[in-house]
């Protein structure tokens, strides 16, 4: 299997995906690939953003690549922050500020149901394939744990009494939205490579 360029410089994401791939193919970040462009993601859906990022790379470099977009969708807030999850409290993409804003907006609300949703857009040999991963859970009233990133300290996955930030990478990867989308990506790549 050829190298795949992952349209990110987020080392946490790369580690999560690489751990699941277990040598199936080598992932290269944008930095490792030599792309320093500020890749646009200005669509109003996760699918649109993921697709936009992978098409940007393919159109410019002709490489096999994939990108993802992830959103935290909170039921009581009509699906917010959704596609704006990383920039919920502003363009600085400050995780602490994002969590503070979310907790403030949920004050007094009894419905704390939420879900993380990841869309992966893979372009391989010029064809695009989309994969979705979802994990349901609830938003806690305060932070718990030091692992993970983003909203992990305030998101408790269904069936667990700990936040994402209290789980090991292995535990989180087994059930997370990105983990589930990545499993579909891996299944596709395994089938794809066996046909070559």
Coordinates of N, CA, C and O in Angstrom, one line a residue:
X1 N 0.9 -1.2 0.0 CA 0.0 0.0 0.0 C 0.9 1.2 0.0 O 1.9 1.3 0.7
X2 N 0.5 2.2 -0.8 CA 1.2 3.5 -0.9 C 1.1 4.3 0.4 O 0.2 4.1 1.2
X3 N 2.0 5.3 0.5 CA 1.8 6.3 1.6 C 0.5 7.0 1.4 O 0.1 7.2 0.2
X4 N 0.0 7.5 2.5 CA -1.2 8.3 2.4 C -0.9 9.6 3.1 O -0.3 9.6 4.2
X5 N -1.2 10.7 2.5 CA -1.1 12.0 3.2 C -2.3 12.3 4.0 O -3.4 12.3 3.4
X6 N -2.2 12.6 5.2 CA -3.3 13.0 6.1 C -3.3 14.5 6.2 O -2.4 15.1 6.6
X7 N -4.4 15.1 5.8 CA -4.6 16.5 5.7 C -4.7 17.1 7.1 O -5.7 17.7 7.5
X8 N -3.6 17.0 7.9 CA -3.6 17.6 9.2 C -2.2 17.8 9.7 O -1.3 17.1 9.2
X9 N -2.0 18.6 10.7 CA -0.7 18.7 11.4 C -1.0 18.4 12.9 O -0.1 18.6 13.7
X10 N -2.2 17.9 13.2 CA -2.6 17.6 14.6 C -2.0 16.2 14.9 O -2.5 15.2 14.5
X11 N -0.9 16.3 15.8 CA -0.2 15.0 16.1 C -1.1 14.0 16.9 O -0.9 12.8 16.7
X12 N -2.0 14.5 17.7 CA -3.0 13.7 18.4 C -3.8 12.8 17.4 O -3.9 11.6 17.6
X13 N -4.3 13.5 16.4 CA -5.1 12.8 15.4 C -4.2 11.7 14.6 O -4.7 10.6 14.4
X14 N -3.0 12.1 14.3 CA -2.1 11.2 13.6 C -1.8 10.0 14.4 O -1.9 8.8 13.9
X15 N -1.5 10.2 15.7 CA -1.2 9.0 16.6 C -2.4 8.1 16.7 O -2.3 6.9 16.7
X16 N -3.6 8.7 16.8 CA -4.8 7.8 16.9 C -5.0 7.0 15.7 O -5.3 5.8 15.8
X17 N -4.9 7.6 14.5 CA -5.1 6.9 13.3 C -4.0 5.9 13.0 O -4.2 4.7 12.7
X18 N -2.7 6.3 13.2 CA -1.6 5.4 13.0 C -1.7 4.2 13.8 O -1.3 3.1 13.4
X19 N -2.1 4.3 15.1 CA -2.2 3.2 16.0 C -3.2 2.1 15.4 O -2.9 0.9 15.5
X20 N -4.3 2.6 14.9 CA -5.3 1.7 14.3 C -4.8 1.0 13.0 O -5.1 -0.1 12.7
X21 N -4.0 1.8 12.2 CA -3.6 1.3 10.9 C -2.6 0.1 11.1 O -2.5 -0.8 10.2
X22 N -1.8 0.1 12.2 CA -0.9 -0.9 12.5 C -0.1 -1.4 11.3 O 0.0 -2.6 11.0
X23 N 0.5 -0.4 10.6 CA 1.5 -0.8 9.5 C 0.8 -1.0 8.2 O 1.5 -1.4 7.2
X24 N -0.5 -0.9 8.1 CA -1.2 -1.2 6.8 C -0.7 -0.2 5.7 O -0.5 -0.6 4.6
X25 N -0.5 1.0 6.1 CA 0.2 2.0 5.2 C 0.8 3.1 6.1 O 0.5 3.2 7.3
X26 N 1.7 3.9 5.5 CA 2.4 4.9 6.3 C 1.7 6.2 6.1 O 1.4 6.6 5.0
X27 N 1.4 6.9 7.2 CA 0.7 8.2 7.2 C 1.7 9.3 7.2 O 2.7 9.2 8.0
X28 N 1.5 10.3 6.4 CA 2.4 11.5 6.4 C 1.5 12.7 6.7 O 0.5 12.8 6.1
X29 N 2.0 13.5 7.6 CA 1.3 14.8 7.9 C 1.6 15.8 6.8 O 2.4 15.6 5.9
X30 N 0.8 16.8 6.8 CA 1.0 17.9 5.8 C 2.5 18.4 5.9 O 3.1 18.6 4.9
X31 N 3.0 18.6 7.1 CA 4.3 19.1 7.3 C 5.3 18.1 6.8 O 6.3 18.5 6.1
X32 N 5.2 16.8 7.0 CA 6.1 15.8 6.5 C 6.1 15.8 5.0 O 7.1 15.5 4.3
X33 N 4.9 16.0 4.4 CA 4.7 16.0 3.0 C 5.3 17.3 2.3 O 5.5 17.3 1.1
X34 N 5.4 18.3 3.1 CA 6.0 19.6 2.6 C 4.9 20.6 2.2 O 5.2 21.5 1.5
X35 N 3.7 20.3 2.6 CA 2.6 21.3 2.3 C 2.4 22.2 3.5 O 2.1 21.8 4.6
X36 N 2.6 23.5 3.3 CA 2.5 24.5 4.3 C 1.3 25.4 4.1 O 1.1 26.4 4.8
X37 N 0.4 25.1 3.1 CA -0.7 25.9 2.7 C -1.7 25.9 3.9 O -1.8 24.9 4.6
X38 N -2.5 26.9 4.0 CA -3.6 27.0 4.9 C -4.8 26.5 4.1 O -5.5 27.2 3.4
X39 N -5.1 25.2 4.3 CA -6.1 24.5 3.5 C -7.5 25.0 3.9 O -7.8 24.9 5.1
X40 N -8.3 25.5 3.0 CA -9.6 26.0 3.4 C -10.6 24.9 3.9 O -10.5 23.7 3.4
X41 N -11.4 25.2 4.8 CA -12.5 24.4 5.2 C -13.7 25.3 5.6 O -13.9 25.6 6.7
X42 N -14.4 25.8 4.5 CA -15.4 26.8 4.7 C -16.8 26.3 4.4 O -17.7 27.1 4.1
X43 N -17.0 25.0 4.4 CA -18.4 24.5 4.2 C -19.1 24.4 5.5 O -18.5 24.6 6.6
X44 N -20.4 24.3 5.4 CA -21.3 24.3 6.6 C -21.7 22.8 7.1 O -22.6 22.7 7.9
X45 N -21.0 21.8 6.5 CA -21.2 20.5 6.9 C -19.8 19.8 7.1 O -18.8 20.2 6.5
X46 N -19.8 18.8 8.0 CA -18.6 18.0 8.2 C -18.2 17.3 6.9 O -17.0 17.3 6.5
X47 N -19.2 16.8 6.2 CA -18.9 16.1 4.9 C -18.2 17.0 3.9 O -17.2 16.7 3.2
X48 N -18.8 18.3 3.8 CA -18.2 19.3 2.9 C -16.8 19.7 3.2 O -16.0 19.8 2.3
X49 N -16.5 19.9 4.5 CA -15.2 20.2 4.9 C -14.2 19.1 4.7 O -13.1 19.4 4.2
X50 N -14.5 17.9 5.0 CA -13.6 16.8 4.8 C -13.3 16.6 3.3 O -12.1 16.5 2.9
X51 N -14.3 16.7 2.5 CA -14.2 16.5 1.1 C -13.3 17.7 0.5 O -12.4 17.5 -0.3
X52 N -13.6 18.9 1.0 CA -12.8 20.1 0.5 C -11.3 19.9 0.7 O -10.5 20.2 -0.1
X53 N -11.0 19.5 1.9 CA -9.6 19.3 2.3 C -8.9 18.3 1.5 O -7.7 18.5 1.1
X54 N -9.5 17.1 1.3 CA -8.8 16.1 0.5 C -8.7 16.4 -0.9 O -7.7 16.2 -1.6
X55 N -9.8 17.1 -1.5 CA -9.7 17.5 -2.9 C -8.7 18.6 -3.1 O -8.0 18.6 -4.2
X56 N -8.5 19.4 -2.1 CA -7.4 20.4 -2.3 C -6.1 19.8 -2.5 O -5.3 20.2 -3.4
X57 N -5.8 18.8 -1.6 CA -4.5 18.1 -1.7 C -4.4 17.3 -3.0 O -3.3 17.4 -3.7
X58 N -5.4 16.6 -3.4 CA -5.4 15.8 -4.6 C -5.2 16.7 -5.8 O -4.4 16.4 -6.7
X59 N -6.0 17.8 -5.9 CA -6.0 18.7 -7.1 C -4.6 19.3 -7.2 O -4.1 19.6 -8.3
X60 N -4.0 19.7 -6.1 CA -2.7 20.4 -6.2 C -1.5 19.5 -6.3 O -0.6 19.8 -7.1
X61 N -1.5 18.3 -5.7 CA -0.3 17.4 -5.7 C -0.6 16.1 -6.4 O 0.4 15.4 -6.6
X62 N -1.8 15.7 -6.6 CA -2.1 14.4 -7.2 C -1.8 13.2 -6.4 O -1.6 12.1 -6.9
X63 N -1.8 13.5 -5.0 CA -1.4 12.4 -4.1 C -2.6 11.6 -3.6 O -3.7 12.2 -3.5
X64 N -2.4 10.4 -3.2 CA -3.4 9.7 -2.4 C -3.5 10.3 -1.0 O -2.4 10.5 -0.4
X65 N -4.6 10.6 -0.6 CA -4.7 11.4 0.7 C -6.1 11.2 1.4 O -7.0 10.6 0.8
X66 N -6.1 11.6 2.6 CA -7.4 11.6 3.3 C -7.5 12.7 4.3 O -6.4 13.3 4.7
X67 N -8.6 13.2 4.6 CA -8.8 14.2 5.6 C -10.0 13.8 6.4 O -10.8 13.0 6.1
X68 N -10.1 14.5 7.6 CA -11.3 14.3 8.4 C -11.9 15.6 8.9 O -11.2 16.6 8.9
X69 N -13.1 15.6 9.2 CA -13.7 16.7 10.0 C -14.6 16.1 11.0 O -15.3 15.1 10.8
X70 N -14.5 16.7 12.2 CA -15.2 16.2 13.4 C -16.0 17.3 14.1 O -15.5 18.4 14.1
X71 N -17.2 16.9 14.5 CA -18.0 17.9 15.2 C -18.6 17.3 16.5 O -18.9 16.1 16.5
X72 N -18.7 18.1 17.5 CA -19.5 17.7 18.7 C -20.9 18.2 18.5 O -21.0 19.5 18.4
X73 N -21.9 17.4 18.6 CA -23.2 17.8 18.3 C -24.0 17.6 19.6 O -24.2 16.5 20.1
X74 N -24.5 18.7 20.2 CA -25.2 18.7 21.5 C -26.7 18.9 21.2 O -27.1 19.9 20.7
X75 N -27.5 17.9 21.7 CA -28.9 17.9 21.4 C -29.6 19.1 21.9 O -30.4 19.8 21.1
X76 N -29.4 19.6 23.1 CA -30.1 20.7 23.7 C -29.7 22.0 23.0 O -30.4 23.0 23.2
X77 N -28.6 22.0 22.3 CA -28.2 23.3 21.6 C -28.4 23.2 20.1 O -27.8 23.9 19.3
X78 N -29.4 22.3 19.7 CA -29.7 22.2 18.3 C -28.6 21.7 17.4 O -28.5 22.0 16.2
X79 N -27.7 20.9 18.0 CA -26.6 20.3 17.2 C -25.3 21.1 17.3 O -24.3 20.8 16.7
X80 N -25.3 22.3 18.0 CA -24.1 23.0 18.2 C -23.1 22.3 19.1 O -23.6 21.5 19.9
X81 N -21.9 22.6 19.0 CA -21.2 23.5 18.1 C -21.0 22.9 16.7 O -20.7 23.6 15.7
X82 N -21.2 21.5 16.5 CA -21.1 20.9 15.2 C -19.9 21.2 14.4 O -18.8 21.1 14.8
X83 N -20.1 21.7 13.2 CA -19.0 22.0 12.2 C -18.1 23.1 12.8 O -16.9 23.2 12.3
X84 N -18.6 23.9 13.7 CA -17.8 25.0 14.3 C -17.1 24.6 15.6 O -16.6 25.4 16.4
X85 N -17.0 23.3 15.9 CA -16.5 22.8 17.2 C -15.1 23.3 17.6 O -14.9 23.8 18.7
X86 N -14.2 23.3 16.6 CA -12.8 23.8 16.9 C -12.8 25.3 17.1 O -11.9 25.8 17.9
X87 N -13.7 26.0 16.5 CA -13.7 27.5 16.6 C -14.9 28.0 17.4 O -15.3 29.2 17.2
X88 N -15.5 27.2 18.3 CA -16.7 27.6 18.9 C -16.6 28.9 19.7 O -17.5 29.7 19.7
X89 N -15.5 29.1 20.4 CA -15.3 30.3 21.2 C -14.4 31.3 20.4 O -13.9 32.3 21.0
X90 N -14.1 31.1 19.1 CA -13.3 32.1 18.4 C -12.3 31.4 17.5 O -12.1 30.2 17.6
X91 N -11.7 32.2 16.6 CA -10.7 31.6 15.6 C -9.5 31.1 16.2 O -8.7 30.4 15.5
X92 N -9.2 31.4 17.5 CA -7.9 30.9 18.1 C -7.9 29.4 18.3 O -6.9 28.8 18.6
X93 N -9.1 28.8 18.2 CA -9.2 27.3 18.4 C -8.7 26.9 19.8 O -8.0 25.9 19.9
X94 N -9.1 27.6 20.8 CA -8.7 27.4 22.2 C -9.6 26.4 22.8 O -10.8 26.7 23.1
X95 N -9.1 25.2 23.1 CA -10.0 24.1 23.7 C -10.6 24.5 25.0 O -11.8 24.2 25.3
X96 N -9.8 25.2 25.9 CA -10.4 25.6 27.2 C -11.5 26.6 27.0 O -12.5 26.4 27.7
X97 N -11.3 27.5 26.1 CA -12.4 28.5 25.9 C -13.6 27.9 25.3 O -14.8 28.2 25.6
X98 N -13.4 26.9 24.4 CA -14.5 26.2 23.8 C -15.3 25.4 24.8 O -16.5 25.4 24.8
X99 N -14.6 24.7 25.7 CA -15.3 24.0 26.8 C -16.1 24.9 27.7 O -17.2 24.7 28.1
X100 N -15.4 26.1 28.1 CA -16.1 27.0 28.9 C -17.4 27.5 28.3 O -18.4 27.6 29.0
X101 N -17.3 27.8 27.0 CA -18.5 28.4 26.3 C -19.6 27.3 26.3 O -20.8 27.6 26.6
X102 N -19.2 26.0 26.0 CA -20.2 25.0 26.0 C -20.9 24.7 27.3 O -22.1 24.6 27.4
X103 N -20.1 24.7 28.4 CA -20.6 24.5 29.7 C -21.5 25.6 30.1 O -22.6 25.4 30.8
X104 N -21.2 26.8 29.8 CA -22.0 28.0 30.1 C -23.3 27.9 29.3 O -24.4 28.2 29.9
X105 N -23.3 27.5 28.1 CA -24.5 27.4 27.3 C -25.4 26.3 27.7 O -26.6 26.3 27.4
X106 N -24.9 25.3 28.5 CA -25.7 24.2 29.0 C -26.1 24.4 30.4 O -26.8 23.5 30.9
X107 N -25.7 25.5 31.0 CA -26.1 25.7 32.4 C -27.7 25.7 32.5 O -28.4 26.3 31.8
X108 N -28.1 24.9 33.5 CA -29.6 24.8 33.8 C -30.3 23.8 32.9 O -31.5 23.6 33.1
X109 N -29.6 23.2 31.9 CA -30.3 22.3 31.0 C -30.1 20.9 31.5 O -29.0 20.5 31.9
X110 N -31.2 20.1 31.6 CA -31.1 18.7 32.1 C -30.7 17.8 31.0 O -30.1 16.7 31.2
X111 N -31.1 18.1 29.7 CA -30.7 17.3 28.6 C -29.3 17.6 28.2 O -29.0 18.6 27.7
X112 N -28.4 16.6 28.5 CA -27.0 16.8 28.2 C -26.5 15.8 27.2 O -25.3 15.5 27.0
X113 N -27.4 15.2 26.4 CA -27.1 14.3 25.4 C -26.2 14.9 24.3 O -26.5 16.1 23.9
X114 N -25.2 14.2 23.8 CA -24.4 14.7 22.7 C -23.8 13.6 22.0 O -23.8 12.4 22.4
X115 N -23.2 13.9 20.8 CA -22.5 12.9 20.1 C -21.4 13.5 19.3 O -21.4 14.7 18.9
X116 N -20.3 12.8 19.2 CA -19.2 13.2 18.4 C -19.4 12.5 17.0 O -19.7 11.3 17.0
X117 N -19.2 13.2 15.9 CA -19.3 12.6 14.6 C -18.1 13.0 13.8 O -17.7 14.1 13.7
X118 N -17.4 12.0 13.2 CA -16.3 12.2 12.3 C -16.6 11.7 10.9 O -17.2 10.6 10.7
X119 N -16.2 12.5 9.9 CA -16.3 12.1 8.5 C -14.9 12.1 8.0 O -14.1 13.0 8.1
X120 N -14.5 10.9 7.3 CA -13.2 10.8 6.7 C -13.5 10.8 5.2 O -14.4 10.1 4.7
X121 N -12.8 11.7 4.5 CA -12.8 11.7 3.0 C -11.5 11.1 2.5 O -10.4 11.7 2.8
X122 N -11.5 10.0 1.8 CA -10.3 9.4 1.2 C -10.3 9.6 -0.3 O -11.4 9.3 -0.9
X123 N -9.2 10.1 -0.8 CA -9.1 10.1 -2.3 C -7.9 9.2 -2.6 O -6.8 9.4 -2.2
X124 N -8.2 8.1 -3.4 CA -7.2 7.1 -3.7 C -7.4 6.8 -5.2 O -8.5 6.5 -5.6
X125 N -6.3 6.9 -5.9 CA -6.4 6.7 -7.4 C -7.4 7.5 -8.0 O -8.2 7.1 -9.0
X126 N -7.6 8.7 -7.5 CA -8.5 9.7 -8.1 C -10.0 9.6 -7.7 O -10.8 10.4 -8.2
X127 N -10.3 8.6 -6.9 CA -11.7 8.4 -6.5 C -11.9 8.7 -5.0 O -11.1 8.3 -4.2
X128 N -13.0 9.4 -4.7 CA -13.3 9.8 -3.3 C -14.2 8.7 -2.7 O -15.2 8.2 -3.3
X129 N -13.9 8.4 -1.4 CA -14.8 7.5 -0.6 C -15.0 8.2 0.8 O -14.0 8.7 1.4
X130 N -16.2 8.2 1.3 CA -16.5 8.8 2.6 C -16.8 7.7 3.6 O -17.5 6.7 3.4
X131 N -16.3 8.0 4.9 CA -16.6 7.0 6.0 C -17.0 7.9 7.2 O -16.4 8.9 7.5
X132 N -18.0 7.4 7.9 CA -18.6 8.1 9.1 C -18.4 7.3 10.3 O -18.6 6.0 10.4
X133 N -18.1 8.0 11.4 CA -18.0 7.3 12.7 C -18.7 8.2 13.8 O -18.6 9.4 13.7
X134 N -19.5 7.6 14.6 CA -20.3 8.3 15.6 C -20.2 7.6 17.0 O -20.2 6.4 17.1
X135 N -20.0 8.4 18.0 CA -20.1 7.9 19.4 C -21.1 8.8 20.2 O -21.0 10.0 20.1
X136 N -22.0 8.2 20.8 CA -23.0 8.9 21.6 C -22.5 9.0 23.1 O -21.8 8.2 23.6
X137 N -23.0 10.1 23.8 CA -22.6 10.3 25.2 C -23.3 11.4 25.8 O -24.4 11.9 25.3
X138 N -22.7 12.0 26.8 CA -23.3 13.1 27.5 C -22.2 14.1 27.9 O -21.0 13.8 28.0
X139 N -22.6 15.4 28.0 CA -21.7 16.4 28.4 C -21.7 16.5 30.0 O -22.8 16.7 30.6
X140 N -20.5 16.4 30.6 CA -20.4 16.5 32.0 C -20.5 17.9 32.5 O -20.4 18.8 31.7
X141 N -20.7 18.1 33.8 CA -20.9 19.5 34.3 C -19.5 20.1 34.6 O -19.4 21.3 34.8
X142 N -18.5 19.3 34.6 CA -17.1 19.8 34.9 C -16.1 18.9 34.2 O -16.4 17.7 33.9
X143 N -14.9 19.3 34.1 CA -13.8 18.6 33.4 C -13.3 17.4 34.3 O -13.3 17.5 35.5
X144 N -13.0 16.3 33.6 CA -12.4 15.1 34.3 C -11.4 14.5 33.4 O -11.6 14.3 32.2
X145 N -10.2 14.3 33.9 CA -9.1 13.6 33.2 C -8.2 14.6 32.5 O -8.5 15.7 32.3
X146 N -7.0 14.0 32.1 CA -5.9 14.8 31.5 C -5.5 14.3 30.1 O -4.7 14.9 29.5
X147 N -6.1 13.2 29.7 CA -5.7 12.6 28.4 C -6.5 13.3 27.3 O -7.3 14.1 27.5
X148 N -6.2 12.9 26.0 CA -7.0 13.3 24.9 C -6.8 14.8 24.6 O -5.8 15.4 25.0
X149 N -7.7 15.4 23.9 CA -7.7 16.8 23.5 C -9.1 17.3 23.2 O -10.0 16.5 23.2
X150 N -9.2 18.6 22.9 CA -10.5 19.1 22.5 C -11.4 19.1 23.7 O -11.1 19.4 24.8
X151 N -12.6 18.5 23.4 CA -13.7 18.5 24.4 C -13.6 17.2 25.3 O -14.6 16.9 26.0
X152 N -12.6 16.4 25.1 CA -12.5 15.1 25.8 C -12.8 15.1 27.3 O -13.4 14.3 27.8
X153 N -12.3 16.2 28.0 CA -12.5 16.2 29.5 C -14.0 16.3 29.9 O -14.3 16.0 31.1
X154 N -14.9 16.8 29.0 CA -16.3 17.0 29.4 C -17.2 16.1 28.7 O -18.4 16.2 28.8
X155 N -16.7 15.1 27.9 CA -17.5 14.2 27.1 C -17.4 12.8 27.7 O -16.3 12.2 27.8
X156 N -18.6 12.3 28.2 CA -18.6 10.9 28.7 C -19.3 10.0 27.7 O -20.5 10.2 27.5
X157 N -18.6 9.0 27.1 CA -19.2 8.2 26.2 C -20.2 7.2 26.8 O -20.1 6.8 28.0
X158 N -21.2 6.9 26.0 CA -22.3 6.0 26.5 C -21.7 4.7 27.0 O -20.9 4.1 26.4
X159 N -22.2 4.2 28.2 CA -21.8 3.0 28.7 C -20.5 3.1 29.6 O -20.0 2.1 30.1
X160 N -20.0 4.3 29.8 CA -18.8 4.5 30.6 C -19.1 5.5 31.7 O -20.0 6.3 31.6
X161 N -18.3 5.3 32.8 CA -18.5 6.3 33.9 C -17.3 7.2 34.0 O -17.0 7.8 35.0
X162 N -16.5 7.3 32.9 CA -15.4 8.2 32.8 C -15.5 9.0 31.5 O -16.1 8.6 30.5
X163 N -14.8 10.1 31.5 CA -14.7 11.0 30.3 C -13.7 10.4 29.3 O -12.9 9.6 29.7
X164 N -13.8 10.9 28.1 CA -12.8 10.5 27.1 C -11.4 10.8 27.6 O -10.4 10.1 27.3
X165 N -11.2 11.9 28.4 CA -9.9 12.3 28.9 C -9.4 11.4 30.0 O -8.3 11.6 30.5
X166 N -10.3 10.5 30.5 CA -9.8 9.6 31.6 C -9.6 8.2 31.0 O -9.1 7.3 31.7
X167 N -9.8 8.0 29.7 CA -9.5 6.8 29.0 C -8.1 6.8 28.4 O -7.6 7.8 28.0
X168 N -7.5 5.6 28.3 CA -6.2 5.5 27.6 C -6.5 5.6 26.1 O -7.6 5.5 25.7
X169 N -5.4 5.9 25.4 CA -5.6 6.0 23.9 C -6.2 4.8 23.3 O -7.1 4.8 22.4
X170 N -5.8 3.6 23.8 CA -6.3 2.3 23.4 C -7.8 2.2 23.6 O -8.6 1.8 22.8
X171 N -8.2 2.6 24.9 CA -9.6 2.5 25.2 C -10.5 3.5 24.4 O -11.5 3.1 23.9
X172 N -10.0 4.7 24.2 CA -10.7 5.7 23.5 C -10.8 5.3 22.0 O -11.9 5.3 21.4
X173 N -9.7 4.8 21.4 CA -9.7 4.4 20.0 C -10.6 3.3 19.7 O -11.2 3.2 18.6
X174 N -10.9 2.4 20.7 CA -11.8 1.3 20.5 C -13.2 1.7 20.3 O -14.0 1.0 19.7
X175 N -13.6 2.9 20.9 CA -15.0 3.3 20.8 C -15.2 4.7 20.2 O -16.4 5.0 20.0
X176 N -14.2 5.4 19.9 CA -14.4 6.8 19.5 C -14.9 7.0 18.1 O -14.8 6.0 17.3
X177 N -15.4 8.1 17.8 CA -16.0 8.5 16.5 C -14.9 8.4 15.5 O -15.1 7.8 14.4
X178 N -13.7 8.9 15.8 CA -12.6 8.8 14.8 C -12.1 7.4 14.6 O -11.8 7.0 13.6
X179 N -12.1 6.7 15.8 CA -11.7 5.3 15.7 C -12.7 4.5 14.8 O -12.3 3.6 14.0
X180 N -14.0 4.7 14.9 CA -15.0 4.0 14.2 C -14.9 4.4 12.7 O -15.0 3.5 11.8
X181 N -14.7 5.6 12.4 CA -14.5 6.1 11.0 C -13.3 5.5 10.4 O -13.2 5.0 9.3
X182 N -12.2 5.4 11.2 CA -10.9 4.9 10.8 C -11.0 3.4 10.5 O -10.4 2.9 9.6
X183 N -11.8 2.7 11.3 CA -12.0 1.2 11.1 C -12.6 1.0 9.7 O -12.3 0.0 9.0
X184 N -13.6 1.8 9.3 CA -14.2 1.7 8.0 C -13.2 2.0 6.9 O -13.2 1.3 5.9
X185 N -12.3 3.0 7.2 CA -11.3 3.4 6.2 C -10.3 2.2 6.1 O -10.0 1.8 5.0
X186 N -9.9 1.6 7.2 CA -9.0 0.4 7.2 C -9.6 -0.8 6.4 O -8.9 -1.4 5.6
X187 N -10.9 -1.1 6.7 CA -11.5 -2.2 6.0 C -11.5 -1.9 4.5 O -11.3 -2.9 3.7
X188 N -11.8 -0.7 4.1 CA -11.7 -0.4 2.7 C -10.3 -0.6 2.1 O -10.2 -1.1 1.1
X189 N -9.3 0.0 2.8 CA -7.9 -0.1 2.3 C -7.5 -1.6 2.2 O -6.8 -1.9 1.3
X190 N -7.9 -2.4 3.2 CA -7.5 -3.8 3.2 C -8.1 -4.5 1.9 O -7.4 -5.2 1.2
X191 N -9.4 -4.2 1.7 CA -10.0 -4.8 0.5 C -9.4 -4.2 -0.8 O -9.3 -4.9 -1.8
X192 N -9.1 -3.0 -0.7 CA -8.5 -2.3 -1.9 C -7.2 -2.8 -2.3 O -6.9 -3.1 -3.4
X193 N -6.3 -3.0 -1.2 CA -5.0 -3.5 -1.5 C -5.0 -5.0 -2.0 O -4.1 -5.4 -2.8
X194 N -6.0 -5.7 -1.5 CA -6.0 -7.2 -1.9 C -6.4 -7.3 -3.4 O -6.2 -8.3 -4.0
X195 N -7.1 -6.2 -4.0 CA -7.5 -6.3 -5.4 C -6.3 -5.9 -6.3 O -6.4 -6.0 -7.5
X196 N -5.3 -5.2 -5.7 CA -4.2 -4.7 -6.5 C -3.2 -5.8 -7.0 O -3.0 -6.7 -6.2

